[in-house]
mmCIF file of C-alpha atoms and ligand atoms in Angstrom:
data_model
loop_
_atom_site.group_PDB
_atom_site.id
_atom_site.type_symbol
_atom_site.label_atom_id
_atom_site.label_comp_id
_atom_site.label_asym_id
_atom_site.label_seq_id
_atom_site.Cartn_x
_atom_site.Cartn_y
_atom_site.Cartn_z
ATOM 1 C CA MET A 739 8.331 -4.237 12.535
ATOM 2 C CA ASN A 740 8.718 -6.696 9.639
ATOM 3 C CA LEU A 741 9.566 -5.315 6.232
ATOM 4 C CA PRO A 742 6.720 -5.527 3.690
ATOM 5 C CA LYS A 743 6.644 -7.969 0.743
ATOM 6 C CA SER A 744 5.690 -5.178 -1.631
ATOM 7 C CA VAL A 745 5.709 -1.396 -1.788
ATOM 8 C CA ARG A 746 3.654 0.971 -3.943
ATOM 9 C CA LEU A 747 5.676 3.684 -5.661
ATOM 10 C CA VAL A 748 3.919 6.934 -6.489
ATOM 11 C CA GLU A 749 5.806 8.519 -9.365
ATOM 12 C CA VAL A 750 5.712 12.307 -9.061
ATOM 13 C CA GLY A 751 8.345 13.197 -11.686
ATOM 14 C CA PRO A 752 6.031 14.669 -14.346
ATOM 15 C CA ARG A 753 4.462 16.975 -11.727
ATOM 16 C CA ASP A 754 6.734 17.563 -8.734
ATOM 17 C CA GLY A 755 9.778 16.907 -10.909
ATOM 18 C CA LEU A 756 8.982 19.276 -13.749
ATOM 19 C CA GLN A 757 6.949 22.012 -12.009
ATOM 20 C CA ASN A 758 10.084 23.942 -11.082
ATOM 21 C CA GLU A 759 11.775 23.871 -14.499
ATOM 22 C CA LYS A 760 12.162 27.330 -16.002
ATOM 23 C CA GLN A 761 12.585 26.209 -19.619
ATOM 24 C CA THR A 762 9.527 25.374 -21.685
ATOM 25 C CA ILE A 763 8.929 21.639 -21.874
ATOM 26 C CA SER A 764 6.706 20.587 -24.755
ATOM 27 C CA VAL A 765 3.492 18.674 -24.201
ATOM 28 C CA SER A 766 4.890 15.826 -26.292
ATOM 29 C CA ASP A 767 7.987 15.528 -24.089
ATOM 30 C CA LYS A 768 5.779 15.413 -20.987
ATOM 31 C CA VAL A 769 3.523 12.812 -22.581
ATOM 32 C CA ARG A 770 6.528 10.714 -23.571
ATOM 33 C CA LEU A 771 7.805 10.853 -19.996
ATOM 34 C CA VAL A 772 4.480 9.657 -18.563
ATOM 35 C CA ASP A 773 4.229 6.854 -21.117
ATOM 36 C CA ASP A 774 7.839 5.795 -20.500
ATOM 37 C CA LEU A 775 7.158 5.634 -16.758
ATOM 38 C CA THR A 776 4.120 3.407 -17.136
ATOM 39 C CA ALA A 777 6.068 1.239 -19.591
ATOM 40 C CA ALA A 778 8.578 0.756 -16.759
ATOM 41 C CA GLY A 779 5.772 -0.710 -14.650
ATOM 42 C CA LEU A 780 4.818 2.247 -12.462
ATOM 43 C CA SER A 781 1.150 1.961 -11.615
ATOM 44 C CA TYR A 782 0.596 5.449 -10.212
ATOM 45 C CA VAL A 783 1.815 8.585 -11.974
ATOM 46 C CA GLU A 784 1.169 12.171 -10.955
ATOM 47 C CA VAL A 785 0.894 13.672 -14.410
ATOM 48 C CA GLY A 786 0.436 17.373 -13.693
ATOM 49 C CA SER A 787 -1.423 19.986 -11.709
ATOM 50 C CA PHE A 788 -4.403 22.264 -12.145
ATOM 51 C CA VAL A 789 -3.066 25.257 -10.265
ATOM 52 C CA SER A 790 -2.847 28.914 -11.182
ATOM 53 C CA PRO A 791 -0.594 29.266 -14.262
ATOM 54 C CA LYS A 792 0.629 32.551 -12.779
ATOM 55 C CA TRP A 793 1.969 30.661 -9.784
ATOM 56 C CA VAL A 794 3.379 27.600 -11.555
ATOM 57 C CA PRO A 795 3.640 28.323 -15.312
ATOM 58 C CA GLN A 796 5.204 24.950 -16.164
ATOM 59 C CA MET A 797 2.023 23.068 -15.270
ATOM 60 C CA ALA A 798 -0.200 25.212 -17.531
ATOM 61 C CA GLY A 799 -0.411 22.512 -20.222
ATOM 62 C CA SER A 800 -1.578 19.720 -17.920
ATOM 63 C CA ALA A 801 -4.962 19.283 -19.656
ATOM 64 C CA GLU A 802 -3.213 18.723 -23.009
ATOM 65 C CA VAL A 803 -0.879 16.198 -21.402
ATOM 66 C CA PHE A 804 -3.845 14.276 -19.982
ATOM 67 C CA ALA A 805 -5.494 14.320 -23.418
ATOM 68 C CA SER A 806 -2.495 12.686 -25.120
ATOM 69 C CA ILE A 807 -1.094 10.094 -22.718
ATOM 70 C CA GLY A 808 -1.592 6.454 -23.639
ATOM 71 C CA ARG A 809 -3.682 5.386 -20.676
ATOM 72 C CA GLN A 810 -2.863 1.859 -19.560
ATOM 73 C CA PRO A 811 -5.243 -0.385 -17.661
ATOM 74 C CA GLY A 812 -4.370 -0.672 -13.991
ATOM 75 C CA VAL A 813 -2.506 2.647 -13.930
ATOM 76 C CA THR A 814 -3.756 5.626 -11.914
ATOM 77 C CA TYR A 815 -3.102 8.986 -13.567
ATOM 78 C CA ALA A 816 -3.408 11.710 -10.946
ATOM 79 C CA ALA A 817 -3.201 15.493 -10.689
ATOM 80 C CA LEU A 818 -2.693 18.084 -7.993
ATOM 81 C CA THR A 819 -5.659 20.403 -7.392
ATOM 82 C CA PRO A 820 -5.533 23.309 -4.902
ATOM 83 C CA ASN A 821 -9.190 24.324 -5.025
ATOM 84 C CA LEU A 822 -12.575 23.636 -6.620
ATOM 85 C CA LYS A 823 -11.592 25.475 -9.798
ATOM 86 C CA GLY A 824 -8.615 23.158 -10.208
ATOM 87 C CA PHE A 825 -10.750 20.122 -9.420
ATOM 88 C CA GLU A 826 -13.285 21.028 -12.097
ATOM 89 C CA ALA A 827 -10.514 21.487 -14.662
ATOM 90 C CA ALA A 828 -9.119 18.097 -13.629
ATOM 91 C CA LEU A 829 -12.519 16.465 -14.078
ATOM 92 C CA ASP A 830 -12.780 17.957 -17.589
ATOM 93 C CA ALA A 831 -9.373 16.460 -18.356
ATOM 94 C CA LYS A 832 -10.615 13.021 -17.203
ATOM 95 C CA VAL A 833 -8.199 12.797 -14.307
ATOM 96 C CA GLU A 834 -8.745 9.586 -12.343
ATOM 97 C CA GLU A 835 -7.573 10.774 -8.975
ATOM 98 C CA VAL A 836 -6.589 14.121 -7.481
ATOM 99 C CA ALA A 837 -4.391 15.312 -4.644
ATOM 100 C CA VAL A 838 -4.818 18.267 -2.326
ATOM 101 C CA PHE A 839 -1.908 19.783 -0.485
ATOM 102 C CA ALA A 840 -1.545 21.544 2.838
ATOM 103 C CA ALA A 841 1.519 22.477 4.865
ATOM 104 C CA ALA A 842 2.559 21.702 8.415
ATOM 105 C CA SER A 843 3.955 25.224 8.767
ATOM 106 C CA GLU A 844 2.016 28.499 8.492
ATOM 107 C CA ALA A 845 4.729 30.413 6.660
ATOM 108 C CA PHE A 846 5.072 27.764 3.960
ATOM 109 C CA SER A 847 1.305 27.612 3.504
ATOM 110 C CA GLN A 848 1.252 31.368 2.832
ATOM 111 C CA LYS A 849 4.124 31.203 0.331
ATOM 112 C CA ASN A 850 2.873 28.112 -1.488
ATOM 113 C CA ILE A 851 -0.867 28.657 -1.685
ATOM 114 C CA ASN A 852 -1.335 32.187 -0.370
ATOM 115 C CA CYS A 853 -3.465 31.322 2.651
ATOM 116 C CA SER A 854 -3.288 29.969 6.194
ATOM 117 C CA ILE A 855 -3.344 26.248 6.971
ATOM 118 C CA ALA A 856 -6.884 26.556 8.359
ATOM 119 C CA ASP A 857 -8.118 28.399 5.245
ATOM 120 C CA SER A 858 -6.503 25.836 2.958
ATOM 121 C CA LEU A 859 -8.230 22.995 4.797
ATOM 122 C CA GLN A 860 -11.559 24.850 4.527
ATOM 123 C CA ARG A 861 -10.982 25.244 0.793
ATOM 124 C CA PHE A 862 -10.608 21.490 0.444
ATOM 125 C CA VAL A 863 -14.005 20.690 1.975
ATOM 126 C CA PRO A 864 -16.095 21.563 -1.134
ATOM 127 C CA LEU A 865 -13.427 19.941 -3.309
ATOM 128 C CA LEU A 866 -13.722 16.680 -1.370
ATOM 129 C CA GLU A 867 -17.507 16.849 -1.571
ATOM 130 C CA ALA A 868 -17.362 17.352 -5.343
ATOM 131 C CA ALA A 869 -14.840 14.524 -5.653
ATOM 132 C CA LYS A 870 -17.060 12.180 -3.661
ATOM 133 C CA ALA A 871 -20.016 13.011 -5.903
ATOM 134 C CA ALA A 872 -17.862 12.338 -8.985
ATOM 135 C CA ASN A 873 -16.449 9.129 -7.488
ATOM 136 C CA ILE A 874 -12.879 10.444 -7.595
ATOM 137 C CA ARG A 875 -10.428 9.482 -4.873
ATOM 138 C CA VAL A 876 -8.470 12.256 -3.177
ATOM 139 C CA ARG A 877 -4.972 11.918 -1.817
ATOM 140 C CA GLY A 878 -3.675 14.428 0.728
ATOM 141 C CA TYR A 879 -0.192 15.899 1.024
ATOM 142 C CA VAL A 880 1.339 17.606 3.996
ATOM 143 C CA SER A 881 4.543 19.476 3.169
ATOM 144 C CA CYS A 882 7.380 20.638 5.409
ATOM 145 C CA VAL A 883 6.822 17.756 7.827
ATOM 146 C CA LEU A 884 10.428 17.628 9.031
ATOM 147 C CA GLY A 885 11.360 21.283 8.689
ATOM 148 C CA CYS A 886 10.270 24.523 7.072
ATOM 149 C CA PRO A 887 12.453 26.869 4.997
ATOM 150 C CA TYR A 888 10.941 29.876 6.806
ATOM 151 C CA GLU A 889 10.118 28.635 10.309
ATOM 152 C CA GLY A 890 12.770 25.968 10.910
ATOM 153 C CA ASP A 891 11.667 23.158 13.214
ATOM 154 C CA VAL A 892 8.273 21.516 12.750
ATOM 155 C CA THR A 893 6.977 19.223 15.478
ATOM 156 C CA PRO A 894 5.352 15.801 14.881
ATOM 157 C CA GLN A 895 2.249 17.202 16.619
ATOM 158 C CA GLN A 896 1.931 19.974 14.005
ATOM 159 C CA VAL A 897 2.143 17.343 11.265
ATOM 160 C CA ALA A 898 -0.331 15.053 13.030
ATOM 161 C CA SER A 899 -2.889 17.824 13.369
ATOM 162 C CA VAL A 900 -2.916 18.708 9.630
ATOM 163 C CA ALA A 901 -2.721 15.066 8.525
ATOM 164 C CA ARG A 902 -5.641 14.161 10.804
ATOM 165 C CA GLU A 903 -7.785 16.928 9.282
ATOM 166 C CA LEU A 904 -7.058 15.733 5.751
ATOM 167 C CA TYR A 905 -7.806 12.137 6.659
ATOM 168 C CA THR A 906 -10.993 13.028 8.505
ATOM 169 C CA MET A 907 -12.317 15.084 5.615
ATOM 170 C CA GLY A 908 -11.948 12.085 3.305
ATOM 171 C CA CYS A 909 -8.435 11.793 1.896
ATOM 172 C CA TYR A 910 -7.881 8.042 1.486
ATOM 173 C CA GLU A 911 -4.127 8.396 2.026
ATOM 174 C CA VAL A 912 -1.943 11.155 3.416
ATOM 175 C CA SER A 913 1.566 11.627 2.067
ATOM 176 C CA LEU A 914 3.968 13.289 4.465
ATOM 177 C CA GLY A 915 6.567 15.374 2.661
ATOM 178 C CA ASP A 916 10.022 16.401 3.801
ATOM 179 C CA THR A 917 9.890 19.231 1.282
ATOM 180 C CA ILE A 918 13.320 20.694 2.116
ATOM 181 C CA GLY A 919 15.039 17.379 2.745
ATOM 182 C CA THR A 920 16.509 18.206 6.157
ATOM 183 C CA GLY A 921 14.911 15.253 7.949
ATOM 184 C CA SER A 922 16.873 12.429 9.540
ATOM 185 C CA ALA A 923 15.997 8.791 10.161
ATOM 186 C CA GLY A 924 15.367 9.428 13.858
ATOM 187 C CA LYS A 925 13.055 12.368 13.194
ATOM 188 C CA THR A 926 11.249 10.366 10.512
ATOM 189 C CA ARG A 927 10.529 7.515 12.899
ATOM 190 C CA ALA A 928 9.380 9.891 15.630
ATOM 191 C CA MET A 929 7.028 11.646 13.200
ATOM 192 C CA PHE A 930 5.382 8.446 11.943
ATOM 193 C CA GLU A 931 5.113 7.178 15.486
ATOM 194 C CA VAL A 932 3.086 10.265 16.468
ATOM 195 C CA VAL A 933 1.007 10.634 13.269
ATOM 196 C CA SER A 934 0.039 6.940 13.288
ATOM 197 C CA ARG A 935 -1.727 7.407 16.625
ATOM 198 C CA ASP A 936 -4.500 9.089 14.587
ATOM 199 C CA ILE A 937 -4.147 7.563 11.114
ATOM 200 C CA PRO A 938 -3.537 3.878 10.355
ATOM 201 C CA ARG A 939 -0.039 3.291 9.022
ATOM 202 C CA ASP A 940 -1.381 1.752 5.816
ATOM 203 C CA LYS A 941 -3.063 5.091 5.045
ATOM 204 C CA LEU A 942 0.207 7.027 5.244
ATOM 205 C CA ALA A 943 2.928 7.567 2.646
ATOM 206 C CA GLY A 944 6.414 9.078 2.720
ATOM 207 C CA HIS A 945 7.634 11.809 0.352
ATOM 208 C CA PHE A 946 11.322 12.571 0.756
ATOM 209 C CA HIS A 947 13.695 15.051 -0.799
ATOM 210 C CA ASP A 948 17.418 14.383 -0.865
ATOM 211 C CA THR A 949 18.851 17.833 -0.065
ATOM 212 C CA TYR A 950 20.945 16.519 2.836
ATOM 213 C CA GLY A 951 21.469 13.061 1.305
ATOM 214 C CA GLN A 952 19.153 11.436 3.859
ATOM 215 C CA ALA A 953 16.198 10.403 1.696
ATOM 216 C CA LEU A 954 17.012 6.675 1.413
ATOM 217 C CA ALA A 955 17.830 6.442 5.108
ATOM 218 C CA ASN A 956 14.500 8.111 5.820
ATOM 219 C CA ILE A 957 12.678 5.666 3.554
ATOM 220 C CA TYR A 958 14.316 2.740 5.333
ATOM 221 C CA ALA A 959 13.320 4.285 8.667
ATOM 222 C CA SER A 960 9.759 4.638 7.340
ATOM 223 C CA LEU A 961 9.706 0.983 6.269
ATOM 224 C CA LEU A 962 10.647 0.078 9.823
ATOM 225 C CA GLU A 963 7.684 2.203 10.926
ATOM 226 C CA GLY A 964 5.329 0.123 8.756
ATOM 227 C CA ILE A 965 4.980 2.624 5.890
ATOM 228 C CA HIS A 966 4.522 0.911 2.506
ATOM 229 C CA VAL A 967 3.874 3.734 0.022
ATOM 230 C CA PHE A 968 6.572 6.146 -1.164
ATOM 231 C CA ASP A 969 6.588 9.055 -3.574
ATOM 232 C CA SER A 970 9.635 9.432 -5.795
ATOM 233 C CA SER A 971 10.683 11.207 -8.951
ATOM 234 C CA VAL A 972 12.513 9.656 -11.882
ATOM 235 C CA ALA A 973 16.102 10.927 -12.221
ATOM 236 C CA GLY A 974 15.577 12.824 -8.951
ATOM 237 C CA LEU A 975 13.877 15.641 -10.852
ATOM 238 C CA GLY A 976 12.361 18.451 -8.895
ATOM 239 C CA GLY A 977 12.601 20.874 -6.093
ATOM 240 C CA CYS A 978 9.921 23.175 -4.858
ATOM 241 C CA PRO A 979 9.322 26.693 -6.189
ATOM 242 C CA TYR A 980 8.662 27.876 -2.624
ATOM 243 C CA ALA A 981 11.523 26.069 -0.874
ATOM 244 C CA LYS A 982 14.765 27.756 -1.964
ATOM 245 C CA GLY A 983 17.763 25.435 -2.087
ATOM 246 C CA ALA A 984 15.707 22.248 -1.807
ATOM 247 C CA THR A 985 17.067 19.718 -4.254
ATOM 248 C CA GLY A 986 15.050 17.147 -6.102
ATOM 249 C CA ASN A 987 12.802 14.473 -4.810
ATOM 250 C CA VAL A 988 14.451 11.191 -4.035
ATOM 251 C CA ALA A 989 15.171 9.438 -7.349
ATOM 252 C CA SER A 990 12.801 6.597 -8.228
ATOM 253 C CA GLU A 991 15.714 4.503 -9.525
ATOM 254 C CA ASP A 992 17.534 4.834 -6.168
ATOM 255 C CA VAL A 993 14.410 3.891 -4.195
ATOM 256 C CA LEU A 994 13.915 0.905 -6.486
ATOM 257 C CA TYR A 995 17.505 -0.204 -5.870
ATOM 258 C CA LEU A 996 16.985 0.016 -2.119
ATOM 259 C CA LEU A 997 13.768 -2.002 -2.323
ATOM 260 C CA GLN A 998 15.222 -4.610 -4.681
ATOM 261 C CA GLY A 999 18.101 -5.052 -2.242
ATOM 262 C CA LEU A 1000 15.569 -5.796 0.487
ATOM 263 C CA GLY A 1001 13.668 -8.264 -1.731
ATOM 264 C CA ILE A 1002 10.608 -5.979 -1.790
ATOM 265 C CA GLU A 1003 8.369 -6.143 -4.889
ATOM 266 C CA THR A 1004 7.342 -3.003 -6.791
ATOM 267 C CA GLY A 1005 6.509 -4.262 -10.292
ATOM 268 C CA VAL A 1006 8.975 -1.748 -11.773
ATOM 269 C CA ASP A 1007 11.717 -2.634 -14.256
ATOM 270 C CA MET A 1008 15.032 -0.900 -13.495
ATOM 271 C CA ASP A 1009 16.465 -0.670 -17.024
ATOM 272 C CA THR A 1010 13.282 0.792 -18.512
ATOM 273 C CA LEU A 1011 13.048 3.261 -15.641
ATOM 274 C CA ILE A 1012 16.664 4.361 -16.080
ATOM 275 C CA ALA A 1013 16.081 4.892 -19.803
ATOM 276 C CA ALA A 1014 12.978 6.996 -19.066
ATOM 277 C CA GLY A 1015 14.923 9.191 -16.635
ATOM 278 C CA GLN A 1016 17.888 9.648 -18.943
ATOM 279 C CA ARG A 1017 15.643 10.558 -21.881
ATOM 280 C CA ILE A 1018 13.997 13.425 -20.005
ATOM 281 C CA CYS A 1019 17.366 14.580 -18.597
ATOM 282 C CA ASP A 1020 18.756 14.735 -22.157
ATOM 283 C CA LYS A 1021 15.722 16.785 -23.210
ATOM 284 C CA LEU A 1022 16.245 19.171 -20.311
ATOM 285 C CA GLY A 1023 20.014 19.270 -20.739
ATOM 286 C CA LYS A 1024 20.391 18.277 -17.093
ATOM 287 C CA ALA A 1025 22.627 15.861 -15.249
ATOM 288 C CA ASN A 1026 20.781 12.757 -14.073
ATOM 289 C CA GLY A 1027 20.019 13.080 -10.346
ATOM 290 C CA SER A 1028 19.827 9.334 -9.763
ATOM 291 C CA ARG A 1029 23.068 7.850 -8.504
ATOM 292 C CA VAL A 1030 21.973 4.375 -9.577
ATOM 293 C CA ALA A 1031 21.219 5.626 -13.100
ATOM 294 C CA ARG A 1032 24.563 7.432 -13.338
ATOM 295 C CA ALA A 1033 26.467 4.353 -12.189
ATOM 296 C CA ARG A 1034 24.592 2.014 -14.529
ATOM 297 C CA LEU A 1035 24.877 4.334 -17.529
ATOM 298 C CA VAL A 1036 28.688 4.727 -17.281
ATOM 299 C CA ASN A 1037 29.087 0.968 -16.957
ATOM 300 C CA HIS A 1038 27.095 0.166 -20.105
HETATM 301 P P1 HMG B 1868 -4.473 33.168 -5.273
HETATM 302 O O1 HMG B 1868 -3.778 34.160 -6.138
HETATM 303 O O2 HMG B 1868 -4.487 33.411 -3.802
HETATM 304 O O3 HMG B 1868 -5.961 32.797 -5.712
HETATM 305 O O4 HMG B 1868 -3.807 31.748 -5.544
HETATM 306 P P2 HMG B 1868 -7.156 33.536 -6.312
HETATM 307 O O5 HMG B 1868 -8.334 32.695 -6.003
HETATM 308 O O6 HMG B 1868 -7.136 34.991 -5.898
HETATM 309 O O7 HMG B 1868 -6.918 33.456 -7.886
HETATM 310 C C1 HMG B 1868 -5.909 34.212 -8.558
HETATM 311 C C2 HMG B 1868 -5.950 33.850 -10.053
HETATM 312 O O8 HMG B 1868 -5.643 32.466 -10.225
HETATM 313 C C3 HMG B 1868 -7.341 34.061 -10.669
HETATM 314 O O9 HMG B 1868 -7.129 34.386 -12.039
HETATM 315 C C4 HMG B 1868 -7.946 32.686 -10.611
HETATM 316 O O10 HMG B 1868 -8.943 32.467 -11.559
HETATM 317 C C5 HMG B 1868 -6.737 31.798 -10.885
HETATM 318 P P3 HMG B 1868 -7.210 35.929 -12.543
HETATM 319 O O11 HMG B 1868 -8.608 36.352 -12.185
HETATM 320 O O12 HMG B 1868 -6.154 36.667 -11.783
HETATM 321 O O13 HMG B 1868 -6.935 35.793 -13.998
HETATM 322 N N1 HMG B 1868 -6.874 30.455 -10.327
HETATM 323 C C6 HMG B 1868 -6.620 29.338 -11.024
HETATM 324 N N2 HMG B 1868 -6.265 29.133 -12.292
HETATM 325 C C7 HMG B 1868 -6.107 27.846 -12.685
HETATM 326 N N3 HMG B 1868 -6.315 26.787 -11.880
HETATM 327 C C8 HMG B 1868 -6.676 26.962 -10.596
HETATM 328 C C9 HMG B 1868 -6.866 28.289 -10.128
HETATM 329 N N4 HMG B 1868 -7.223 28.794 -8.941
HETATM 330 C C10 HMG B 1868 -7.233 30.124 -9.069
HETATM 331 N N5 HMG B 1868 -6.871 25.908 -9.801
HETATM 332 C C11 HMG B 1868 -3.784 29.362 -5.583
HETATM 333 C C12 HMG B 1868 -4.190 30.596 -4.832
HETATM 334 C C13 HMG B 1868 -3.943 28.158 -4.661
HETATM 335 C C14 HMG B 1868 -4.632 29.194 -6.826
HETATM 336 C C15 HMG B 1868 -2.282 29.530 -5.993
HETATM 337 O O14 HMG B 1868 -1.543 29.886 -4.872
HETATM 338 C C16 HMG B 1868 -1.720 28.297 -6.617
HETATM 339 O O15 HMG B 1868 -2.111 27.884 -7.697
HETATM 340 N N6 HMG B 1868 -0.710 27.683 -5.948
HETATM 341 C C17 HMG B 1868 -0.117 26.464 -6.434
HETATM 342 C C18 HMG B 1868 1.227 26.301 -5.857
HETATM 343 C C19 HMG B 1868 1.845 24.984 -6.293
HETATM 344 O O16 HMG B 1868 1.403 24.325 -7.226
HETATM 345 N N7 HMG B 1868 2.914 24.601 -5.587
HETATM 346 C C20 HMG B 1868 3.611 23.413 -5.863
HETATM 347 C C21 HMG B 1868 2.867 22.178 -5.406
HETATM 348 S S1 HMG B 1868 3.051 21.762 -3.696
HETATM 349 C C22 HMG B 1868 4.484 20.859 -3.632
HETATM 350 O O17 HMG B 1868 5.201 20.796 -4.585
HETATM 351 C C23 HMG B 1868 4.783 20.088 -2.388
HETATM 352 C C24 HMG B 1868 4.466 18.616 -2.533
HETATM 353 O O18 HMG B 1868 5.101 18.081 -3.687
HETATM 354 C C25 HMG B 1868 4.969 17.877 -1.307
HETATM 355 C C26 HMG B 1868 6.460 18.039 -1.048
HETATM 356 O O19 HMG B 1868 7.257 18.130 -1.995
HETATM 357 O O20 HMG B 1868 6.815 18.001 0.129
HETATM 358 C C27 HMG B 1868 2.992 18.373 -2.672
HETATM 359 MG MG1 MG B 1869 8.282 16.890 -3.530
#
């Protein structure tokens, strides 16, 4: 498989990156992060989520964040919505695109959204209908595609079955997430090989976490499988509230470095991106999770 000329990066830092933070992050700091990311050239930013504030308190202010960001032409500002209630709140906040999320493992589905995989998919049907009526595109996520914190191994067939349902019900793209970051390049290739029997490769995306240090290898393996869309989080922010021990998402800066090294276009400026990541890390009092950012910042 030839490598692509360009790749689309889906920046999930403001949502997947921040959702797990225990400390209060002000609306203005979240807004600044989103605006910094679009200034760096990212054309798709997941800004927040409209989920139960009892389940994920950090995302409670998402409507205020949407109200204050400086929307740029050509940028998609998206939000995660678990049900119709969340979708309606997202519509009120003038969200341009939403994402629904299901799991490839039963146990994770119960812990994350308090219902079975089948029930979660049923819950998305009215949401997708409402989204169609409102002319809003819906992206689908499948989590735990290469392993589950409760059940262990997950087969490519389990992933394919959930991904197929999401695609069939109208998700324009399905992002496959290695939520606990235990996947390897071989497993990644095998998974895409199986899932792409049902869904065209240009409708699939990869979402990798770096717990075992394999995320960039898995992205390279995905590129070889003809996958051209990747989710990443600035400064490697994140983790999942329902996946103990899972470290952050793969850092956007590190993915950009990989892609630049392959001559693949993204439209993203490295220095501006590094500055955006370091600014939010300073606010959070956290070490920067991007190795590229750390290396560049000590050498400046
Ligand atoms: P539940 O408790 O089973 O639902 O939660 P419920 O319908 O019984 O509602 C309970 C309460 O929540 C009610 O309020 C509802 O009104 C309220 P009360 O009457 O008790 O005051 N509620 C809501 N409030 C705001 N917005 C909503 C909403 N829905 C209900 N949309 C539910 C079920 C799905 C709501 C809950 O489990 C939930 O919100 N879960 C979200 C979990 C989450 O956000 N996880 C992180 C995202 S997934 C992820 O990170 C993985 C991914 O990044 C991929 C990867 O990394 O691999 C995508
Ligand atoms: Mg994630």
